């Protein structure tokens, strides 16, 4: 596919992104006093050139929970996104201008088109419509459902208003659309509980489905279902084999790291990259060595979120040796709280 966003080899990616991200770092310095102050406190002078992506200065993702960081004037703020706040941390606030708000869904669409094709498919949502009805208490889950709804049509919700499986609605959807490709979206644990278990019990055929799912695995790991088992059981019991997990966060809205067709590895679109860092030295880890995930994207222009150290652990499995070019990696889970705090404390003095 000529317009694929999974086309750059690792060498091509490093070269192209380094130029763009160096320019983006200068852009944010020029437009965000706080960001400039942070880099100055780290001894990084303006106009500095970087030899590789791993040398770019990162911000801990937690800083967006504690500081208002934006690279646009107040009168150009078009939309403020807030994450679901975790205990004691508050919510991230992400500032978008009109251009950023338009780029985000376009690049998300370009990424998902790799597995969905160019047509909007009938869509089965593994959620309840009430999640998007109450805009006042709009959650990250609701935002995810609403954002993904744009990529489908003829939406049917698999849960009723009381969060109970609506088996008849799912059967009706499959009778109407199950003979052609259709899109399924949901959060990983809900997909297991309200789609897999229901489909198995009622012997539903999901073989033409394309499942896009995301979210924590903790509840599934607790019942001994990892990613391989998830895929195996869906294939054996429902016929569903086109399954794509993804990794993304509101602090880099529009950038998602997508699971390839073979499963068990996530890939970077051409405008993004991941670096795995040693939590003791912050040096880049070699292939096969786990560490803290840093996410890099050229999309954030309205706020300095282009190079972020997450609070997740991950590992790179290989480079230019998978379904798509570039790094293939896995997310291993969250950092222990104390370690996460340690990496954000590095910066606490810089923005006081």
XYZ file of C-alpha atoms in Angstrom:
352
model
C 0.000 0.000 0.000
C 1.674 3.173 -1.206
C 0.303 5.438 1.521
C 1.234 3.051 4.319
C 2.517 4.629 7.532
C 4.466 1.435 8.251
C 7.101 1.805 5.550
C 10.317 3.186 7.050
C 13.223 0.961 7.932
C 14.944 1.735 11.218
C 17.763 3.660 9.520
C 15.331 5.724 7.425
C 13.172 6.418 10.468
C 16.091 7.511 12.652
C 17.364 9.923 10.007
C 13.991 11.475 9.101
C 12.675 11.737 12.653
C 15.897 13.169 14.076
C 15.647 16.184 11.773
C 11.941 16.716 12.478
C 12.214 16.250 16.237
C 15.228 18.527 16.588
C 13.186 21.235 14.844
C 10.182 20.403 17.053
C 12.270 20.700 20.218
C 13.326 24.211 19.133
C 9.709 25.056 18.268
C 8.554 24.134 21.766
C 11.442 26.025 23.389
C 10.457 29.137 21.462
C 6.773 28.867 22.375
C 6.750 27.413 25.904
C 8.583 29.289 28.656
C 8.285 26.319 31.029
C 9.701 23.863 28.499
C 12.597 26.203 27.751
C 13.283 26.492 31.492
C 13.280 22.709 31.906
C 15.828 22.179 29.109
C 17.996 25.070 30.322
C 18.074 23.542 33.808
C 19.327 20.296 32.216
C 22.155 22.219 30.539
C 20.735 21.817 27.030
C 21.455 25.012 25.118
C 19.190 26.364 22.385
C 20.015 25.222 18.875
C 21.704 22.039 20.077
C 22.117 19.274 17.521
C 21.510 15.664 18.546
C 23.314 12.653 17.099
C 20.475 10.168 17.563
C 16.888 9.968 18.754
C 17.968 8.544 22.105
C 19.830 11.820 22.830
C 16.690 13.980 22.630
C 15.571 15.323 26.029
C 12.471 13.601 27.423
C 9.789 14.730 29.826
C 8.214 12.333 32.331
C 4.597 11.812 31.262
C 3.531 12.583 34.840
C 4.508 16.248 34.339
C 1.291 16.772 32.365
C -0.619 15.910 35.546
C 1.195 18.523 37.613
C 2.019 21.349 35.165
C 0.214 23.227 32.409
C 2.559 22.735 29.457
C 1.522 24.270 26.169
C 3.190 25.832 23.117
C 0.241 27.939 21.964
C -1.195 31.200 23.325
C -4.303 30.924 25.510
C -6.547 32.396 22.814
C -5.578 29.607 20.383
C -6.579 26.764 22.724
C -9.340 24.952 20.843
C -9.693 21.840 23.004
C -8.317 20.623 26.340
C -8.104 16.852 26.760
C -7.956 15.340 30.225
C -6.860 11.838 31.105
C -8.515 9.693 33.704
C -6.729 10.661 36.916
C -5.067 7.867 38.846
C -4.986 7.884 42.613
C -3.114 10.858 44.004
C -1.832 12.006 40.627
C -4.615 14.120 39.142
C -5.368 14.185 35.425
C -3.148 15.144 32.504
C -4.228 18.280 30.650
C -3.353 18.342 26.953
C -3.848 21.583 25.001
C -4.750 21.439 21.310
C -5.217 24.209 18.791
C -7.457 23.732 15.750
C -4.643 22.335 13.623
C -3.595 19.784 16.264
C -7.222 18.731 16.786
C -7.507 18.039 13.032
C -4.144 16.239 12.627
C -4.784 13.783 15.480
C -7.767 11.848 14.010
C -6.227 12.006 10.519
C -3.003 10.282 11.620
C -4.870 7.789 13.786
C -6.952 6.975 10.710
C -3.841 6.559 8.550
C -2.423 4.119 11.124
C -5.573 2.017 11.449
C -6.146 1.964 7.677
C -3.194 -0.437 7.515
C -5.425 -3.149 8.997
C -8.932 -1.853 8.224
C -8.502 -0.884 4.573
C -10.038 2.236 3.067
C -13.754 1.548 3.651
C -15.739 2.271 6.805
C -16.912 -1.107 8.048
C -20.009 -2.061 10.069
C -18.926 -1.762 13.689
C -19.628 -3.750 16.832
C -18.753 -1.771 19.970
C -17.989 -3.885 23.039
C -19.380 -1.252 25.374
C -22.624 0.465 26.282
C -23.982 3.510 24.446
C -24.411 5.198 27.832
C -20.590 5.562 28.033
C -20.778 8.315 25.387
C -24.153 9.786 26.362
C -23.103 11.560 29.522
C -20.612 14.125 28.202
C -20.326 15.856 31.575
C -18.541 12.914 33.156
C -16.719 11.938 29.986
C -14.101 9.315 30.795
C -10.992 8.208 28.931
C -12.974 5.064 28.073
C -15.789 7.186 26.625
C -13.297 9.260 24.639
C -11.750 6.053 23.265
C -15.122 4.686 22.188
C -16.137 7.968 20.576
C -12.793 8.343 18.803
C -12.912 4.830 17.358
C -16.574 5.163 16.327
C -15.396 7.443 13.478
C -13.800 4.463 11.735
C -16.990 2.417 11.453
C -20.640 2.674 10.466
C -23.930 0.970 11.423
C -22.759 0.877 15.056
C -24.219 -1.691 17.418
C -23.374 -1.766 21.137
C -22.843 -5.192 22.689
C -23.911 -4.093 26.187
C -27.261 -2.677 27.239
C -27.682 0.466 29.360
C -27.146 -1.606 32.526
C -23.756 -2.920 31.326
C -25.198 -6.380 30.703
C -24.500 -8.360 27.498
C -27.154 -7.691 24.853
C -26.899 -11.048 23.129
C -29.813 -10.381 20.776
C -28.212 -7.130 19.572
C -24.954 -8.971 18.800
C -26.800 -11.782 17.017
C -28.770 -9.232 14.982
C -25.561 -7.447 13.999
C -23.937 -10.712 12.877
C -27.016 -11.806 10.905
C -26.908 -8.512 9.029
C -23.158 -7.923 8.682
C -21.336 -11.129 9.701
C -20.912 -12.366 6.135
C -18.585 -9.479 5.202
C -15.648 -7.784 6.939
C -16.719 -5.904 10.057
C -14.926 -3.945 12.755
C -14.974 -4.749 16.471
C -13.646 -2.333 19.081
C -13.383 -2.552 22.840
C -11.107 -2.467 25.843
C -9.225 -5.716 26.284
C -10.850 -7.090 29.445
C -14.346 -6.115 28.286
C -13.720 -7.769 24.905
C -12.839 -10.992 26.728
C -15.725 -10.875 29.183
C -18.489 -9.567 26.938
C -17.503 -10.804 23.489
C -15.345 -13.915 23.782
C -17.342 -15.529 26.577
C -20.698 -14.622 24.999
C -19.583 -15.741 21.509
C -18.289 -19.048 22.877
C -21.460 -19.734 24.849
C -23.781 -18.883 21.933
C -21.496 -20.339 19.232
C -21.260 -17.053 17.340
C -19.145 -16.860 14.174
C -16.773 -13.880 14.281
C -14.504 -15.075 11.464
C -15.013 -11.961 9.289
C -14.287 -9.605 12.158
C -11.285 -7.308 12.623
C -10.774 -6.634 16.323
C -8.997 -3.490 17.534
C -8.514 -3.531 21.305
C -6.470 -1.822 23.993
C -6.185 -1.478 27.730
C -4.564 -3.115 30.708
C -3.990 -6.867 30.780
C -3.839 -7.174 34.549
C -7.325 -8.663 35.034
C -6.714 -11.146 32.230
C -3.268 -12.148 33.464
C -4.924 -12.821 36.844
C -7.046 -15.486 35.103
C -4.032 -16.828 33.144
C -4.928 -15.255 29.787
C -1.963 -13.543 28.122
C -1.893 -12.130 24.591
C -1.050 -15.480 22.938
C -3.825 -17.261 24.813
C -6.266 -14.439 24.024
C -5.572 -14.816 20.308
C -5.586 -18.629 20.385
C -8.917 -18.908 22.195
C -10.620 -16.341 19.971
C -9.396 -18.171 16.852
C -10.393 -21.639 18.099
C -13.753 -20.773 19.643
C -15.087 -17.932 17.453
C -13.048 -18.025 14.204
C -11.721 -14.495 14.863
C -8.088 -14.264 13.747
C -7.610 -10.623 12.691
C -6.771 -9.161 16.085
C -4.770 -5.991 16.704
C -3.912 -4.728 20.153
C -2.570 -1.166 20.354
C -0.646 1.009 22.791
C -1.221 4.730 23.077
C -1.902 7.506 25.565
C -3.735 10.804 25.730
C -0.417 12.648 26.212
C 0.484 11.717 22.605
C -2.990 11.800 21.157
C -3.270 10.458 17.591
C -0.189 8.235 17.887
C -0.845 4.533 18.390
C 1.587 1.634 18.290
C -0.237 -1.186 16.524
C 0.071 -4.952 16.829
C 1.078 -6.608 13.566
C -0.864 -9.454 11.915
C 1.359 -12.144 13.465
C 0.559 -10.940 16.975
C 2.657 -10.404 20.101
C 4.581 -7.400 18.761
C 3.669 -3.717 18.523
C 5.036 -1.517 15.733
C 5.735 2.204 15.392
C 4.087 4.203 12.596
C 6.576 6.153 10.491
C 6.074 9.385 12.473
C 6.799 7.733 15.839
C 9.392 5.672 17.694
C 9.943 3.923 21.017
C 13.126 3.751 23.073
C 13.528 1.383 26.011
C 15.629 2.894 28.817
C 17.508 1.286 31.683
C 15.718 2.520 34.853
C 19.033 2.896 36.717
C 21.212 4.616 34.107
C 18.556 5.913 31.628
C 20.765 4.590 28.804
C 19.030 2.918 25.845
C 18.590 -0.822 26.395
C 19.707 -3.319 23.744
C 17.215 -5.615 21.989
C 15.805 -8.163 24.432
C 16.535 -6.151 27.598
C 13.454 -4.738 29.357
C 13.235 -1.177 30.642
C 11.109 1.968 30.806
C 9.264 2.892 27.596
C 9.924 6.292 26.039
C 7.503 7.289 23.279
C 8.454 9.714 20.513
C 6.098 11.332 17.996
C 6.227 14.236 15.569
C 2.500 14.988 16.075
C 2.514 17.148 19.256
C 3.074 20.752 18.124
C 0.626 22.553 20.415
C 2.248 21.203 23.597
C 5.738 19.745 24.287
C 4.694 16.082 24.297
C 6.930 14.893 21.466
C 9.428 12.940 23.649
C 7.886 11.379 26.753
C 9.118 8.906 29.329
C 6.138 6.742 30.287
C 5.552 4.800 33.496
C 5.367 1.521 31.593
C 7.889 -1.279 31.179
C 8.601 -2.734 27.765
C 11.092 -4.636 25.644
C 12.177 -4.457 21.987
C 12.110 -7.929 20.403
C 13.743 -7.114 17.085
C 14.422 -4.480 14.426
C 13.368 -4.707 10.755
C 12.580 -8.404 11.186
C 8.807 -8.502 11.640
C 5.488 -7.883 9.850
C 6.401 -4.228 9.275
C 9.762 -2.380 9.285
C 11.303 -0.751 12.362
C 11.261 -1.888 15.983
C 8.811 -4.452 17.252
C 8.165 -4.390 20.965
C 5.879 -5.413 23.825
C 4.509 -3.607 26.857
C 5.259 -5.623 29.997
C 3.176 -3.648 32.492
C 3.341 -0.613 34.771
C 6.409 0.497 36.665
C 6.238 0.063 40.440
C 4.986 3.356 41.931
C 8.250 4.247 43.658
C 10.285 3.898 40.462
C 7.773 5.967 38.493
C 8.000 8.715 41.058
C 11.791 8.601 40.916
C 11.907 9.285 37.202
C 9.624 12.322 37.519
C 11.489 13.678 40.532
C 14.493 14.128 38.245
C 12.678 17.137 36.823
C 10.830 18.513 39.829
C 13.275 21.331 40.488
C 13.348 22.490 36.886
C 9.885 23.970 36.708
C 9.462 25.338 40.198
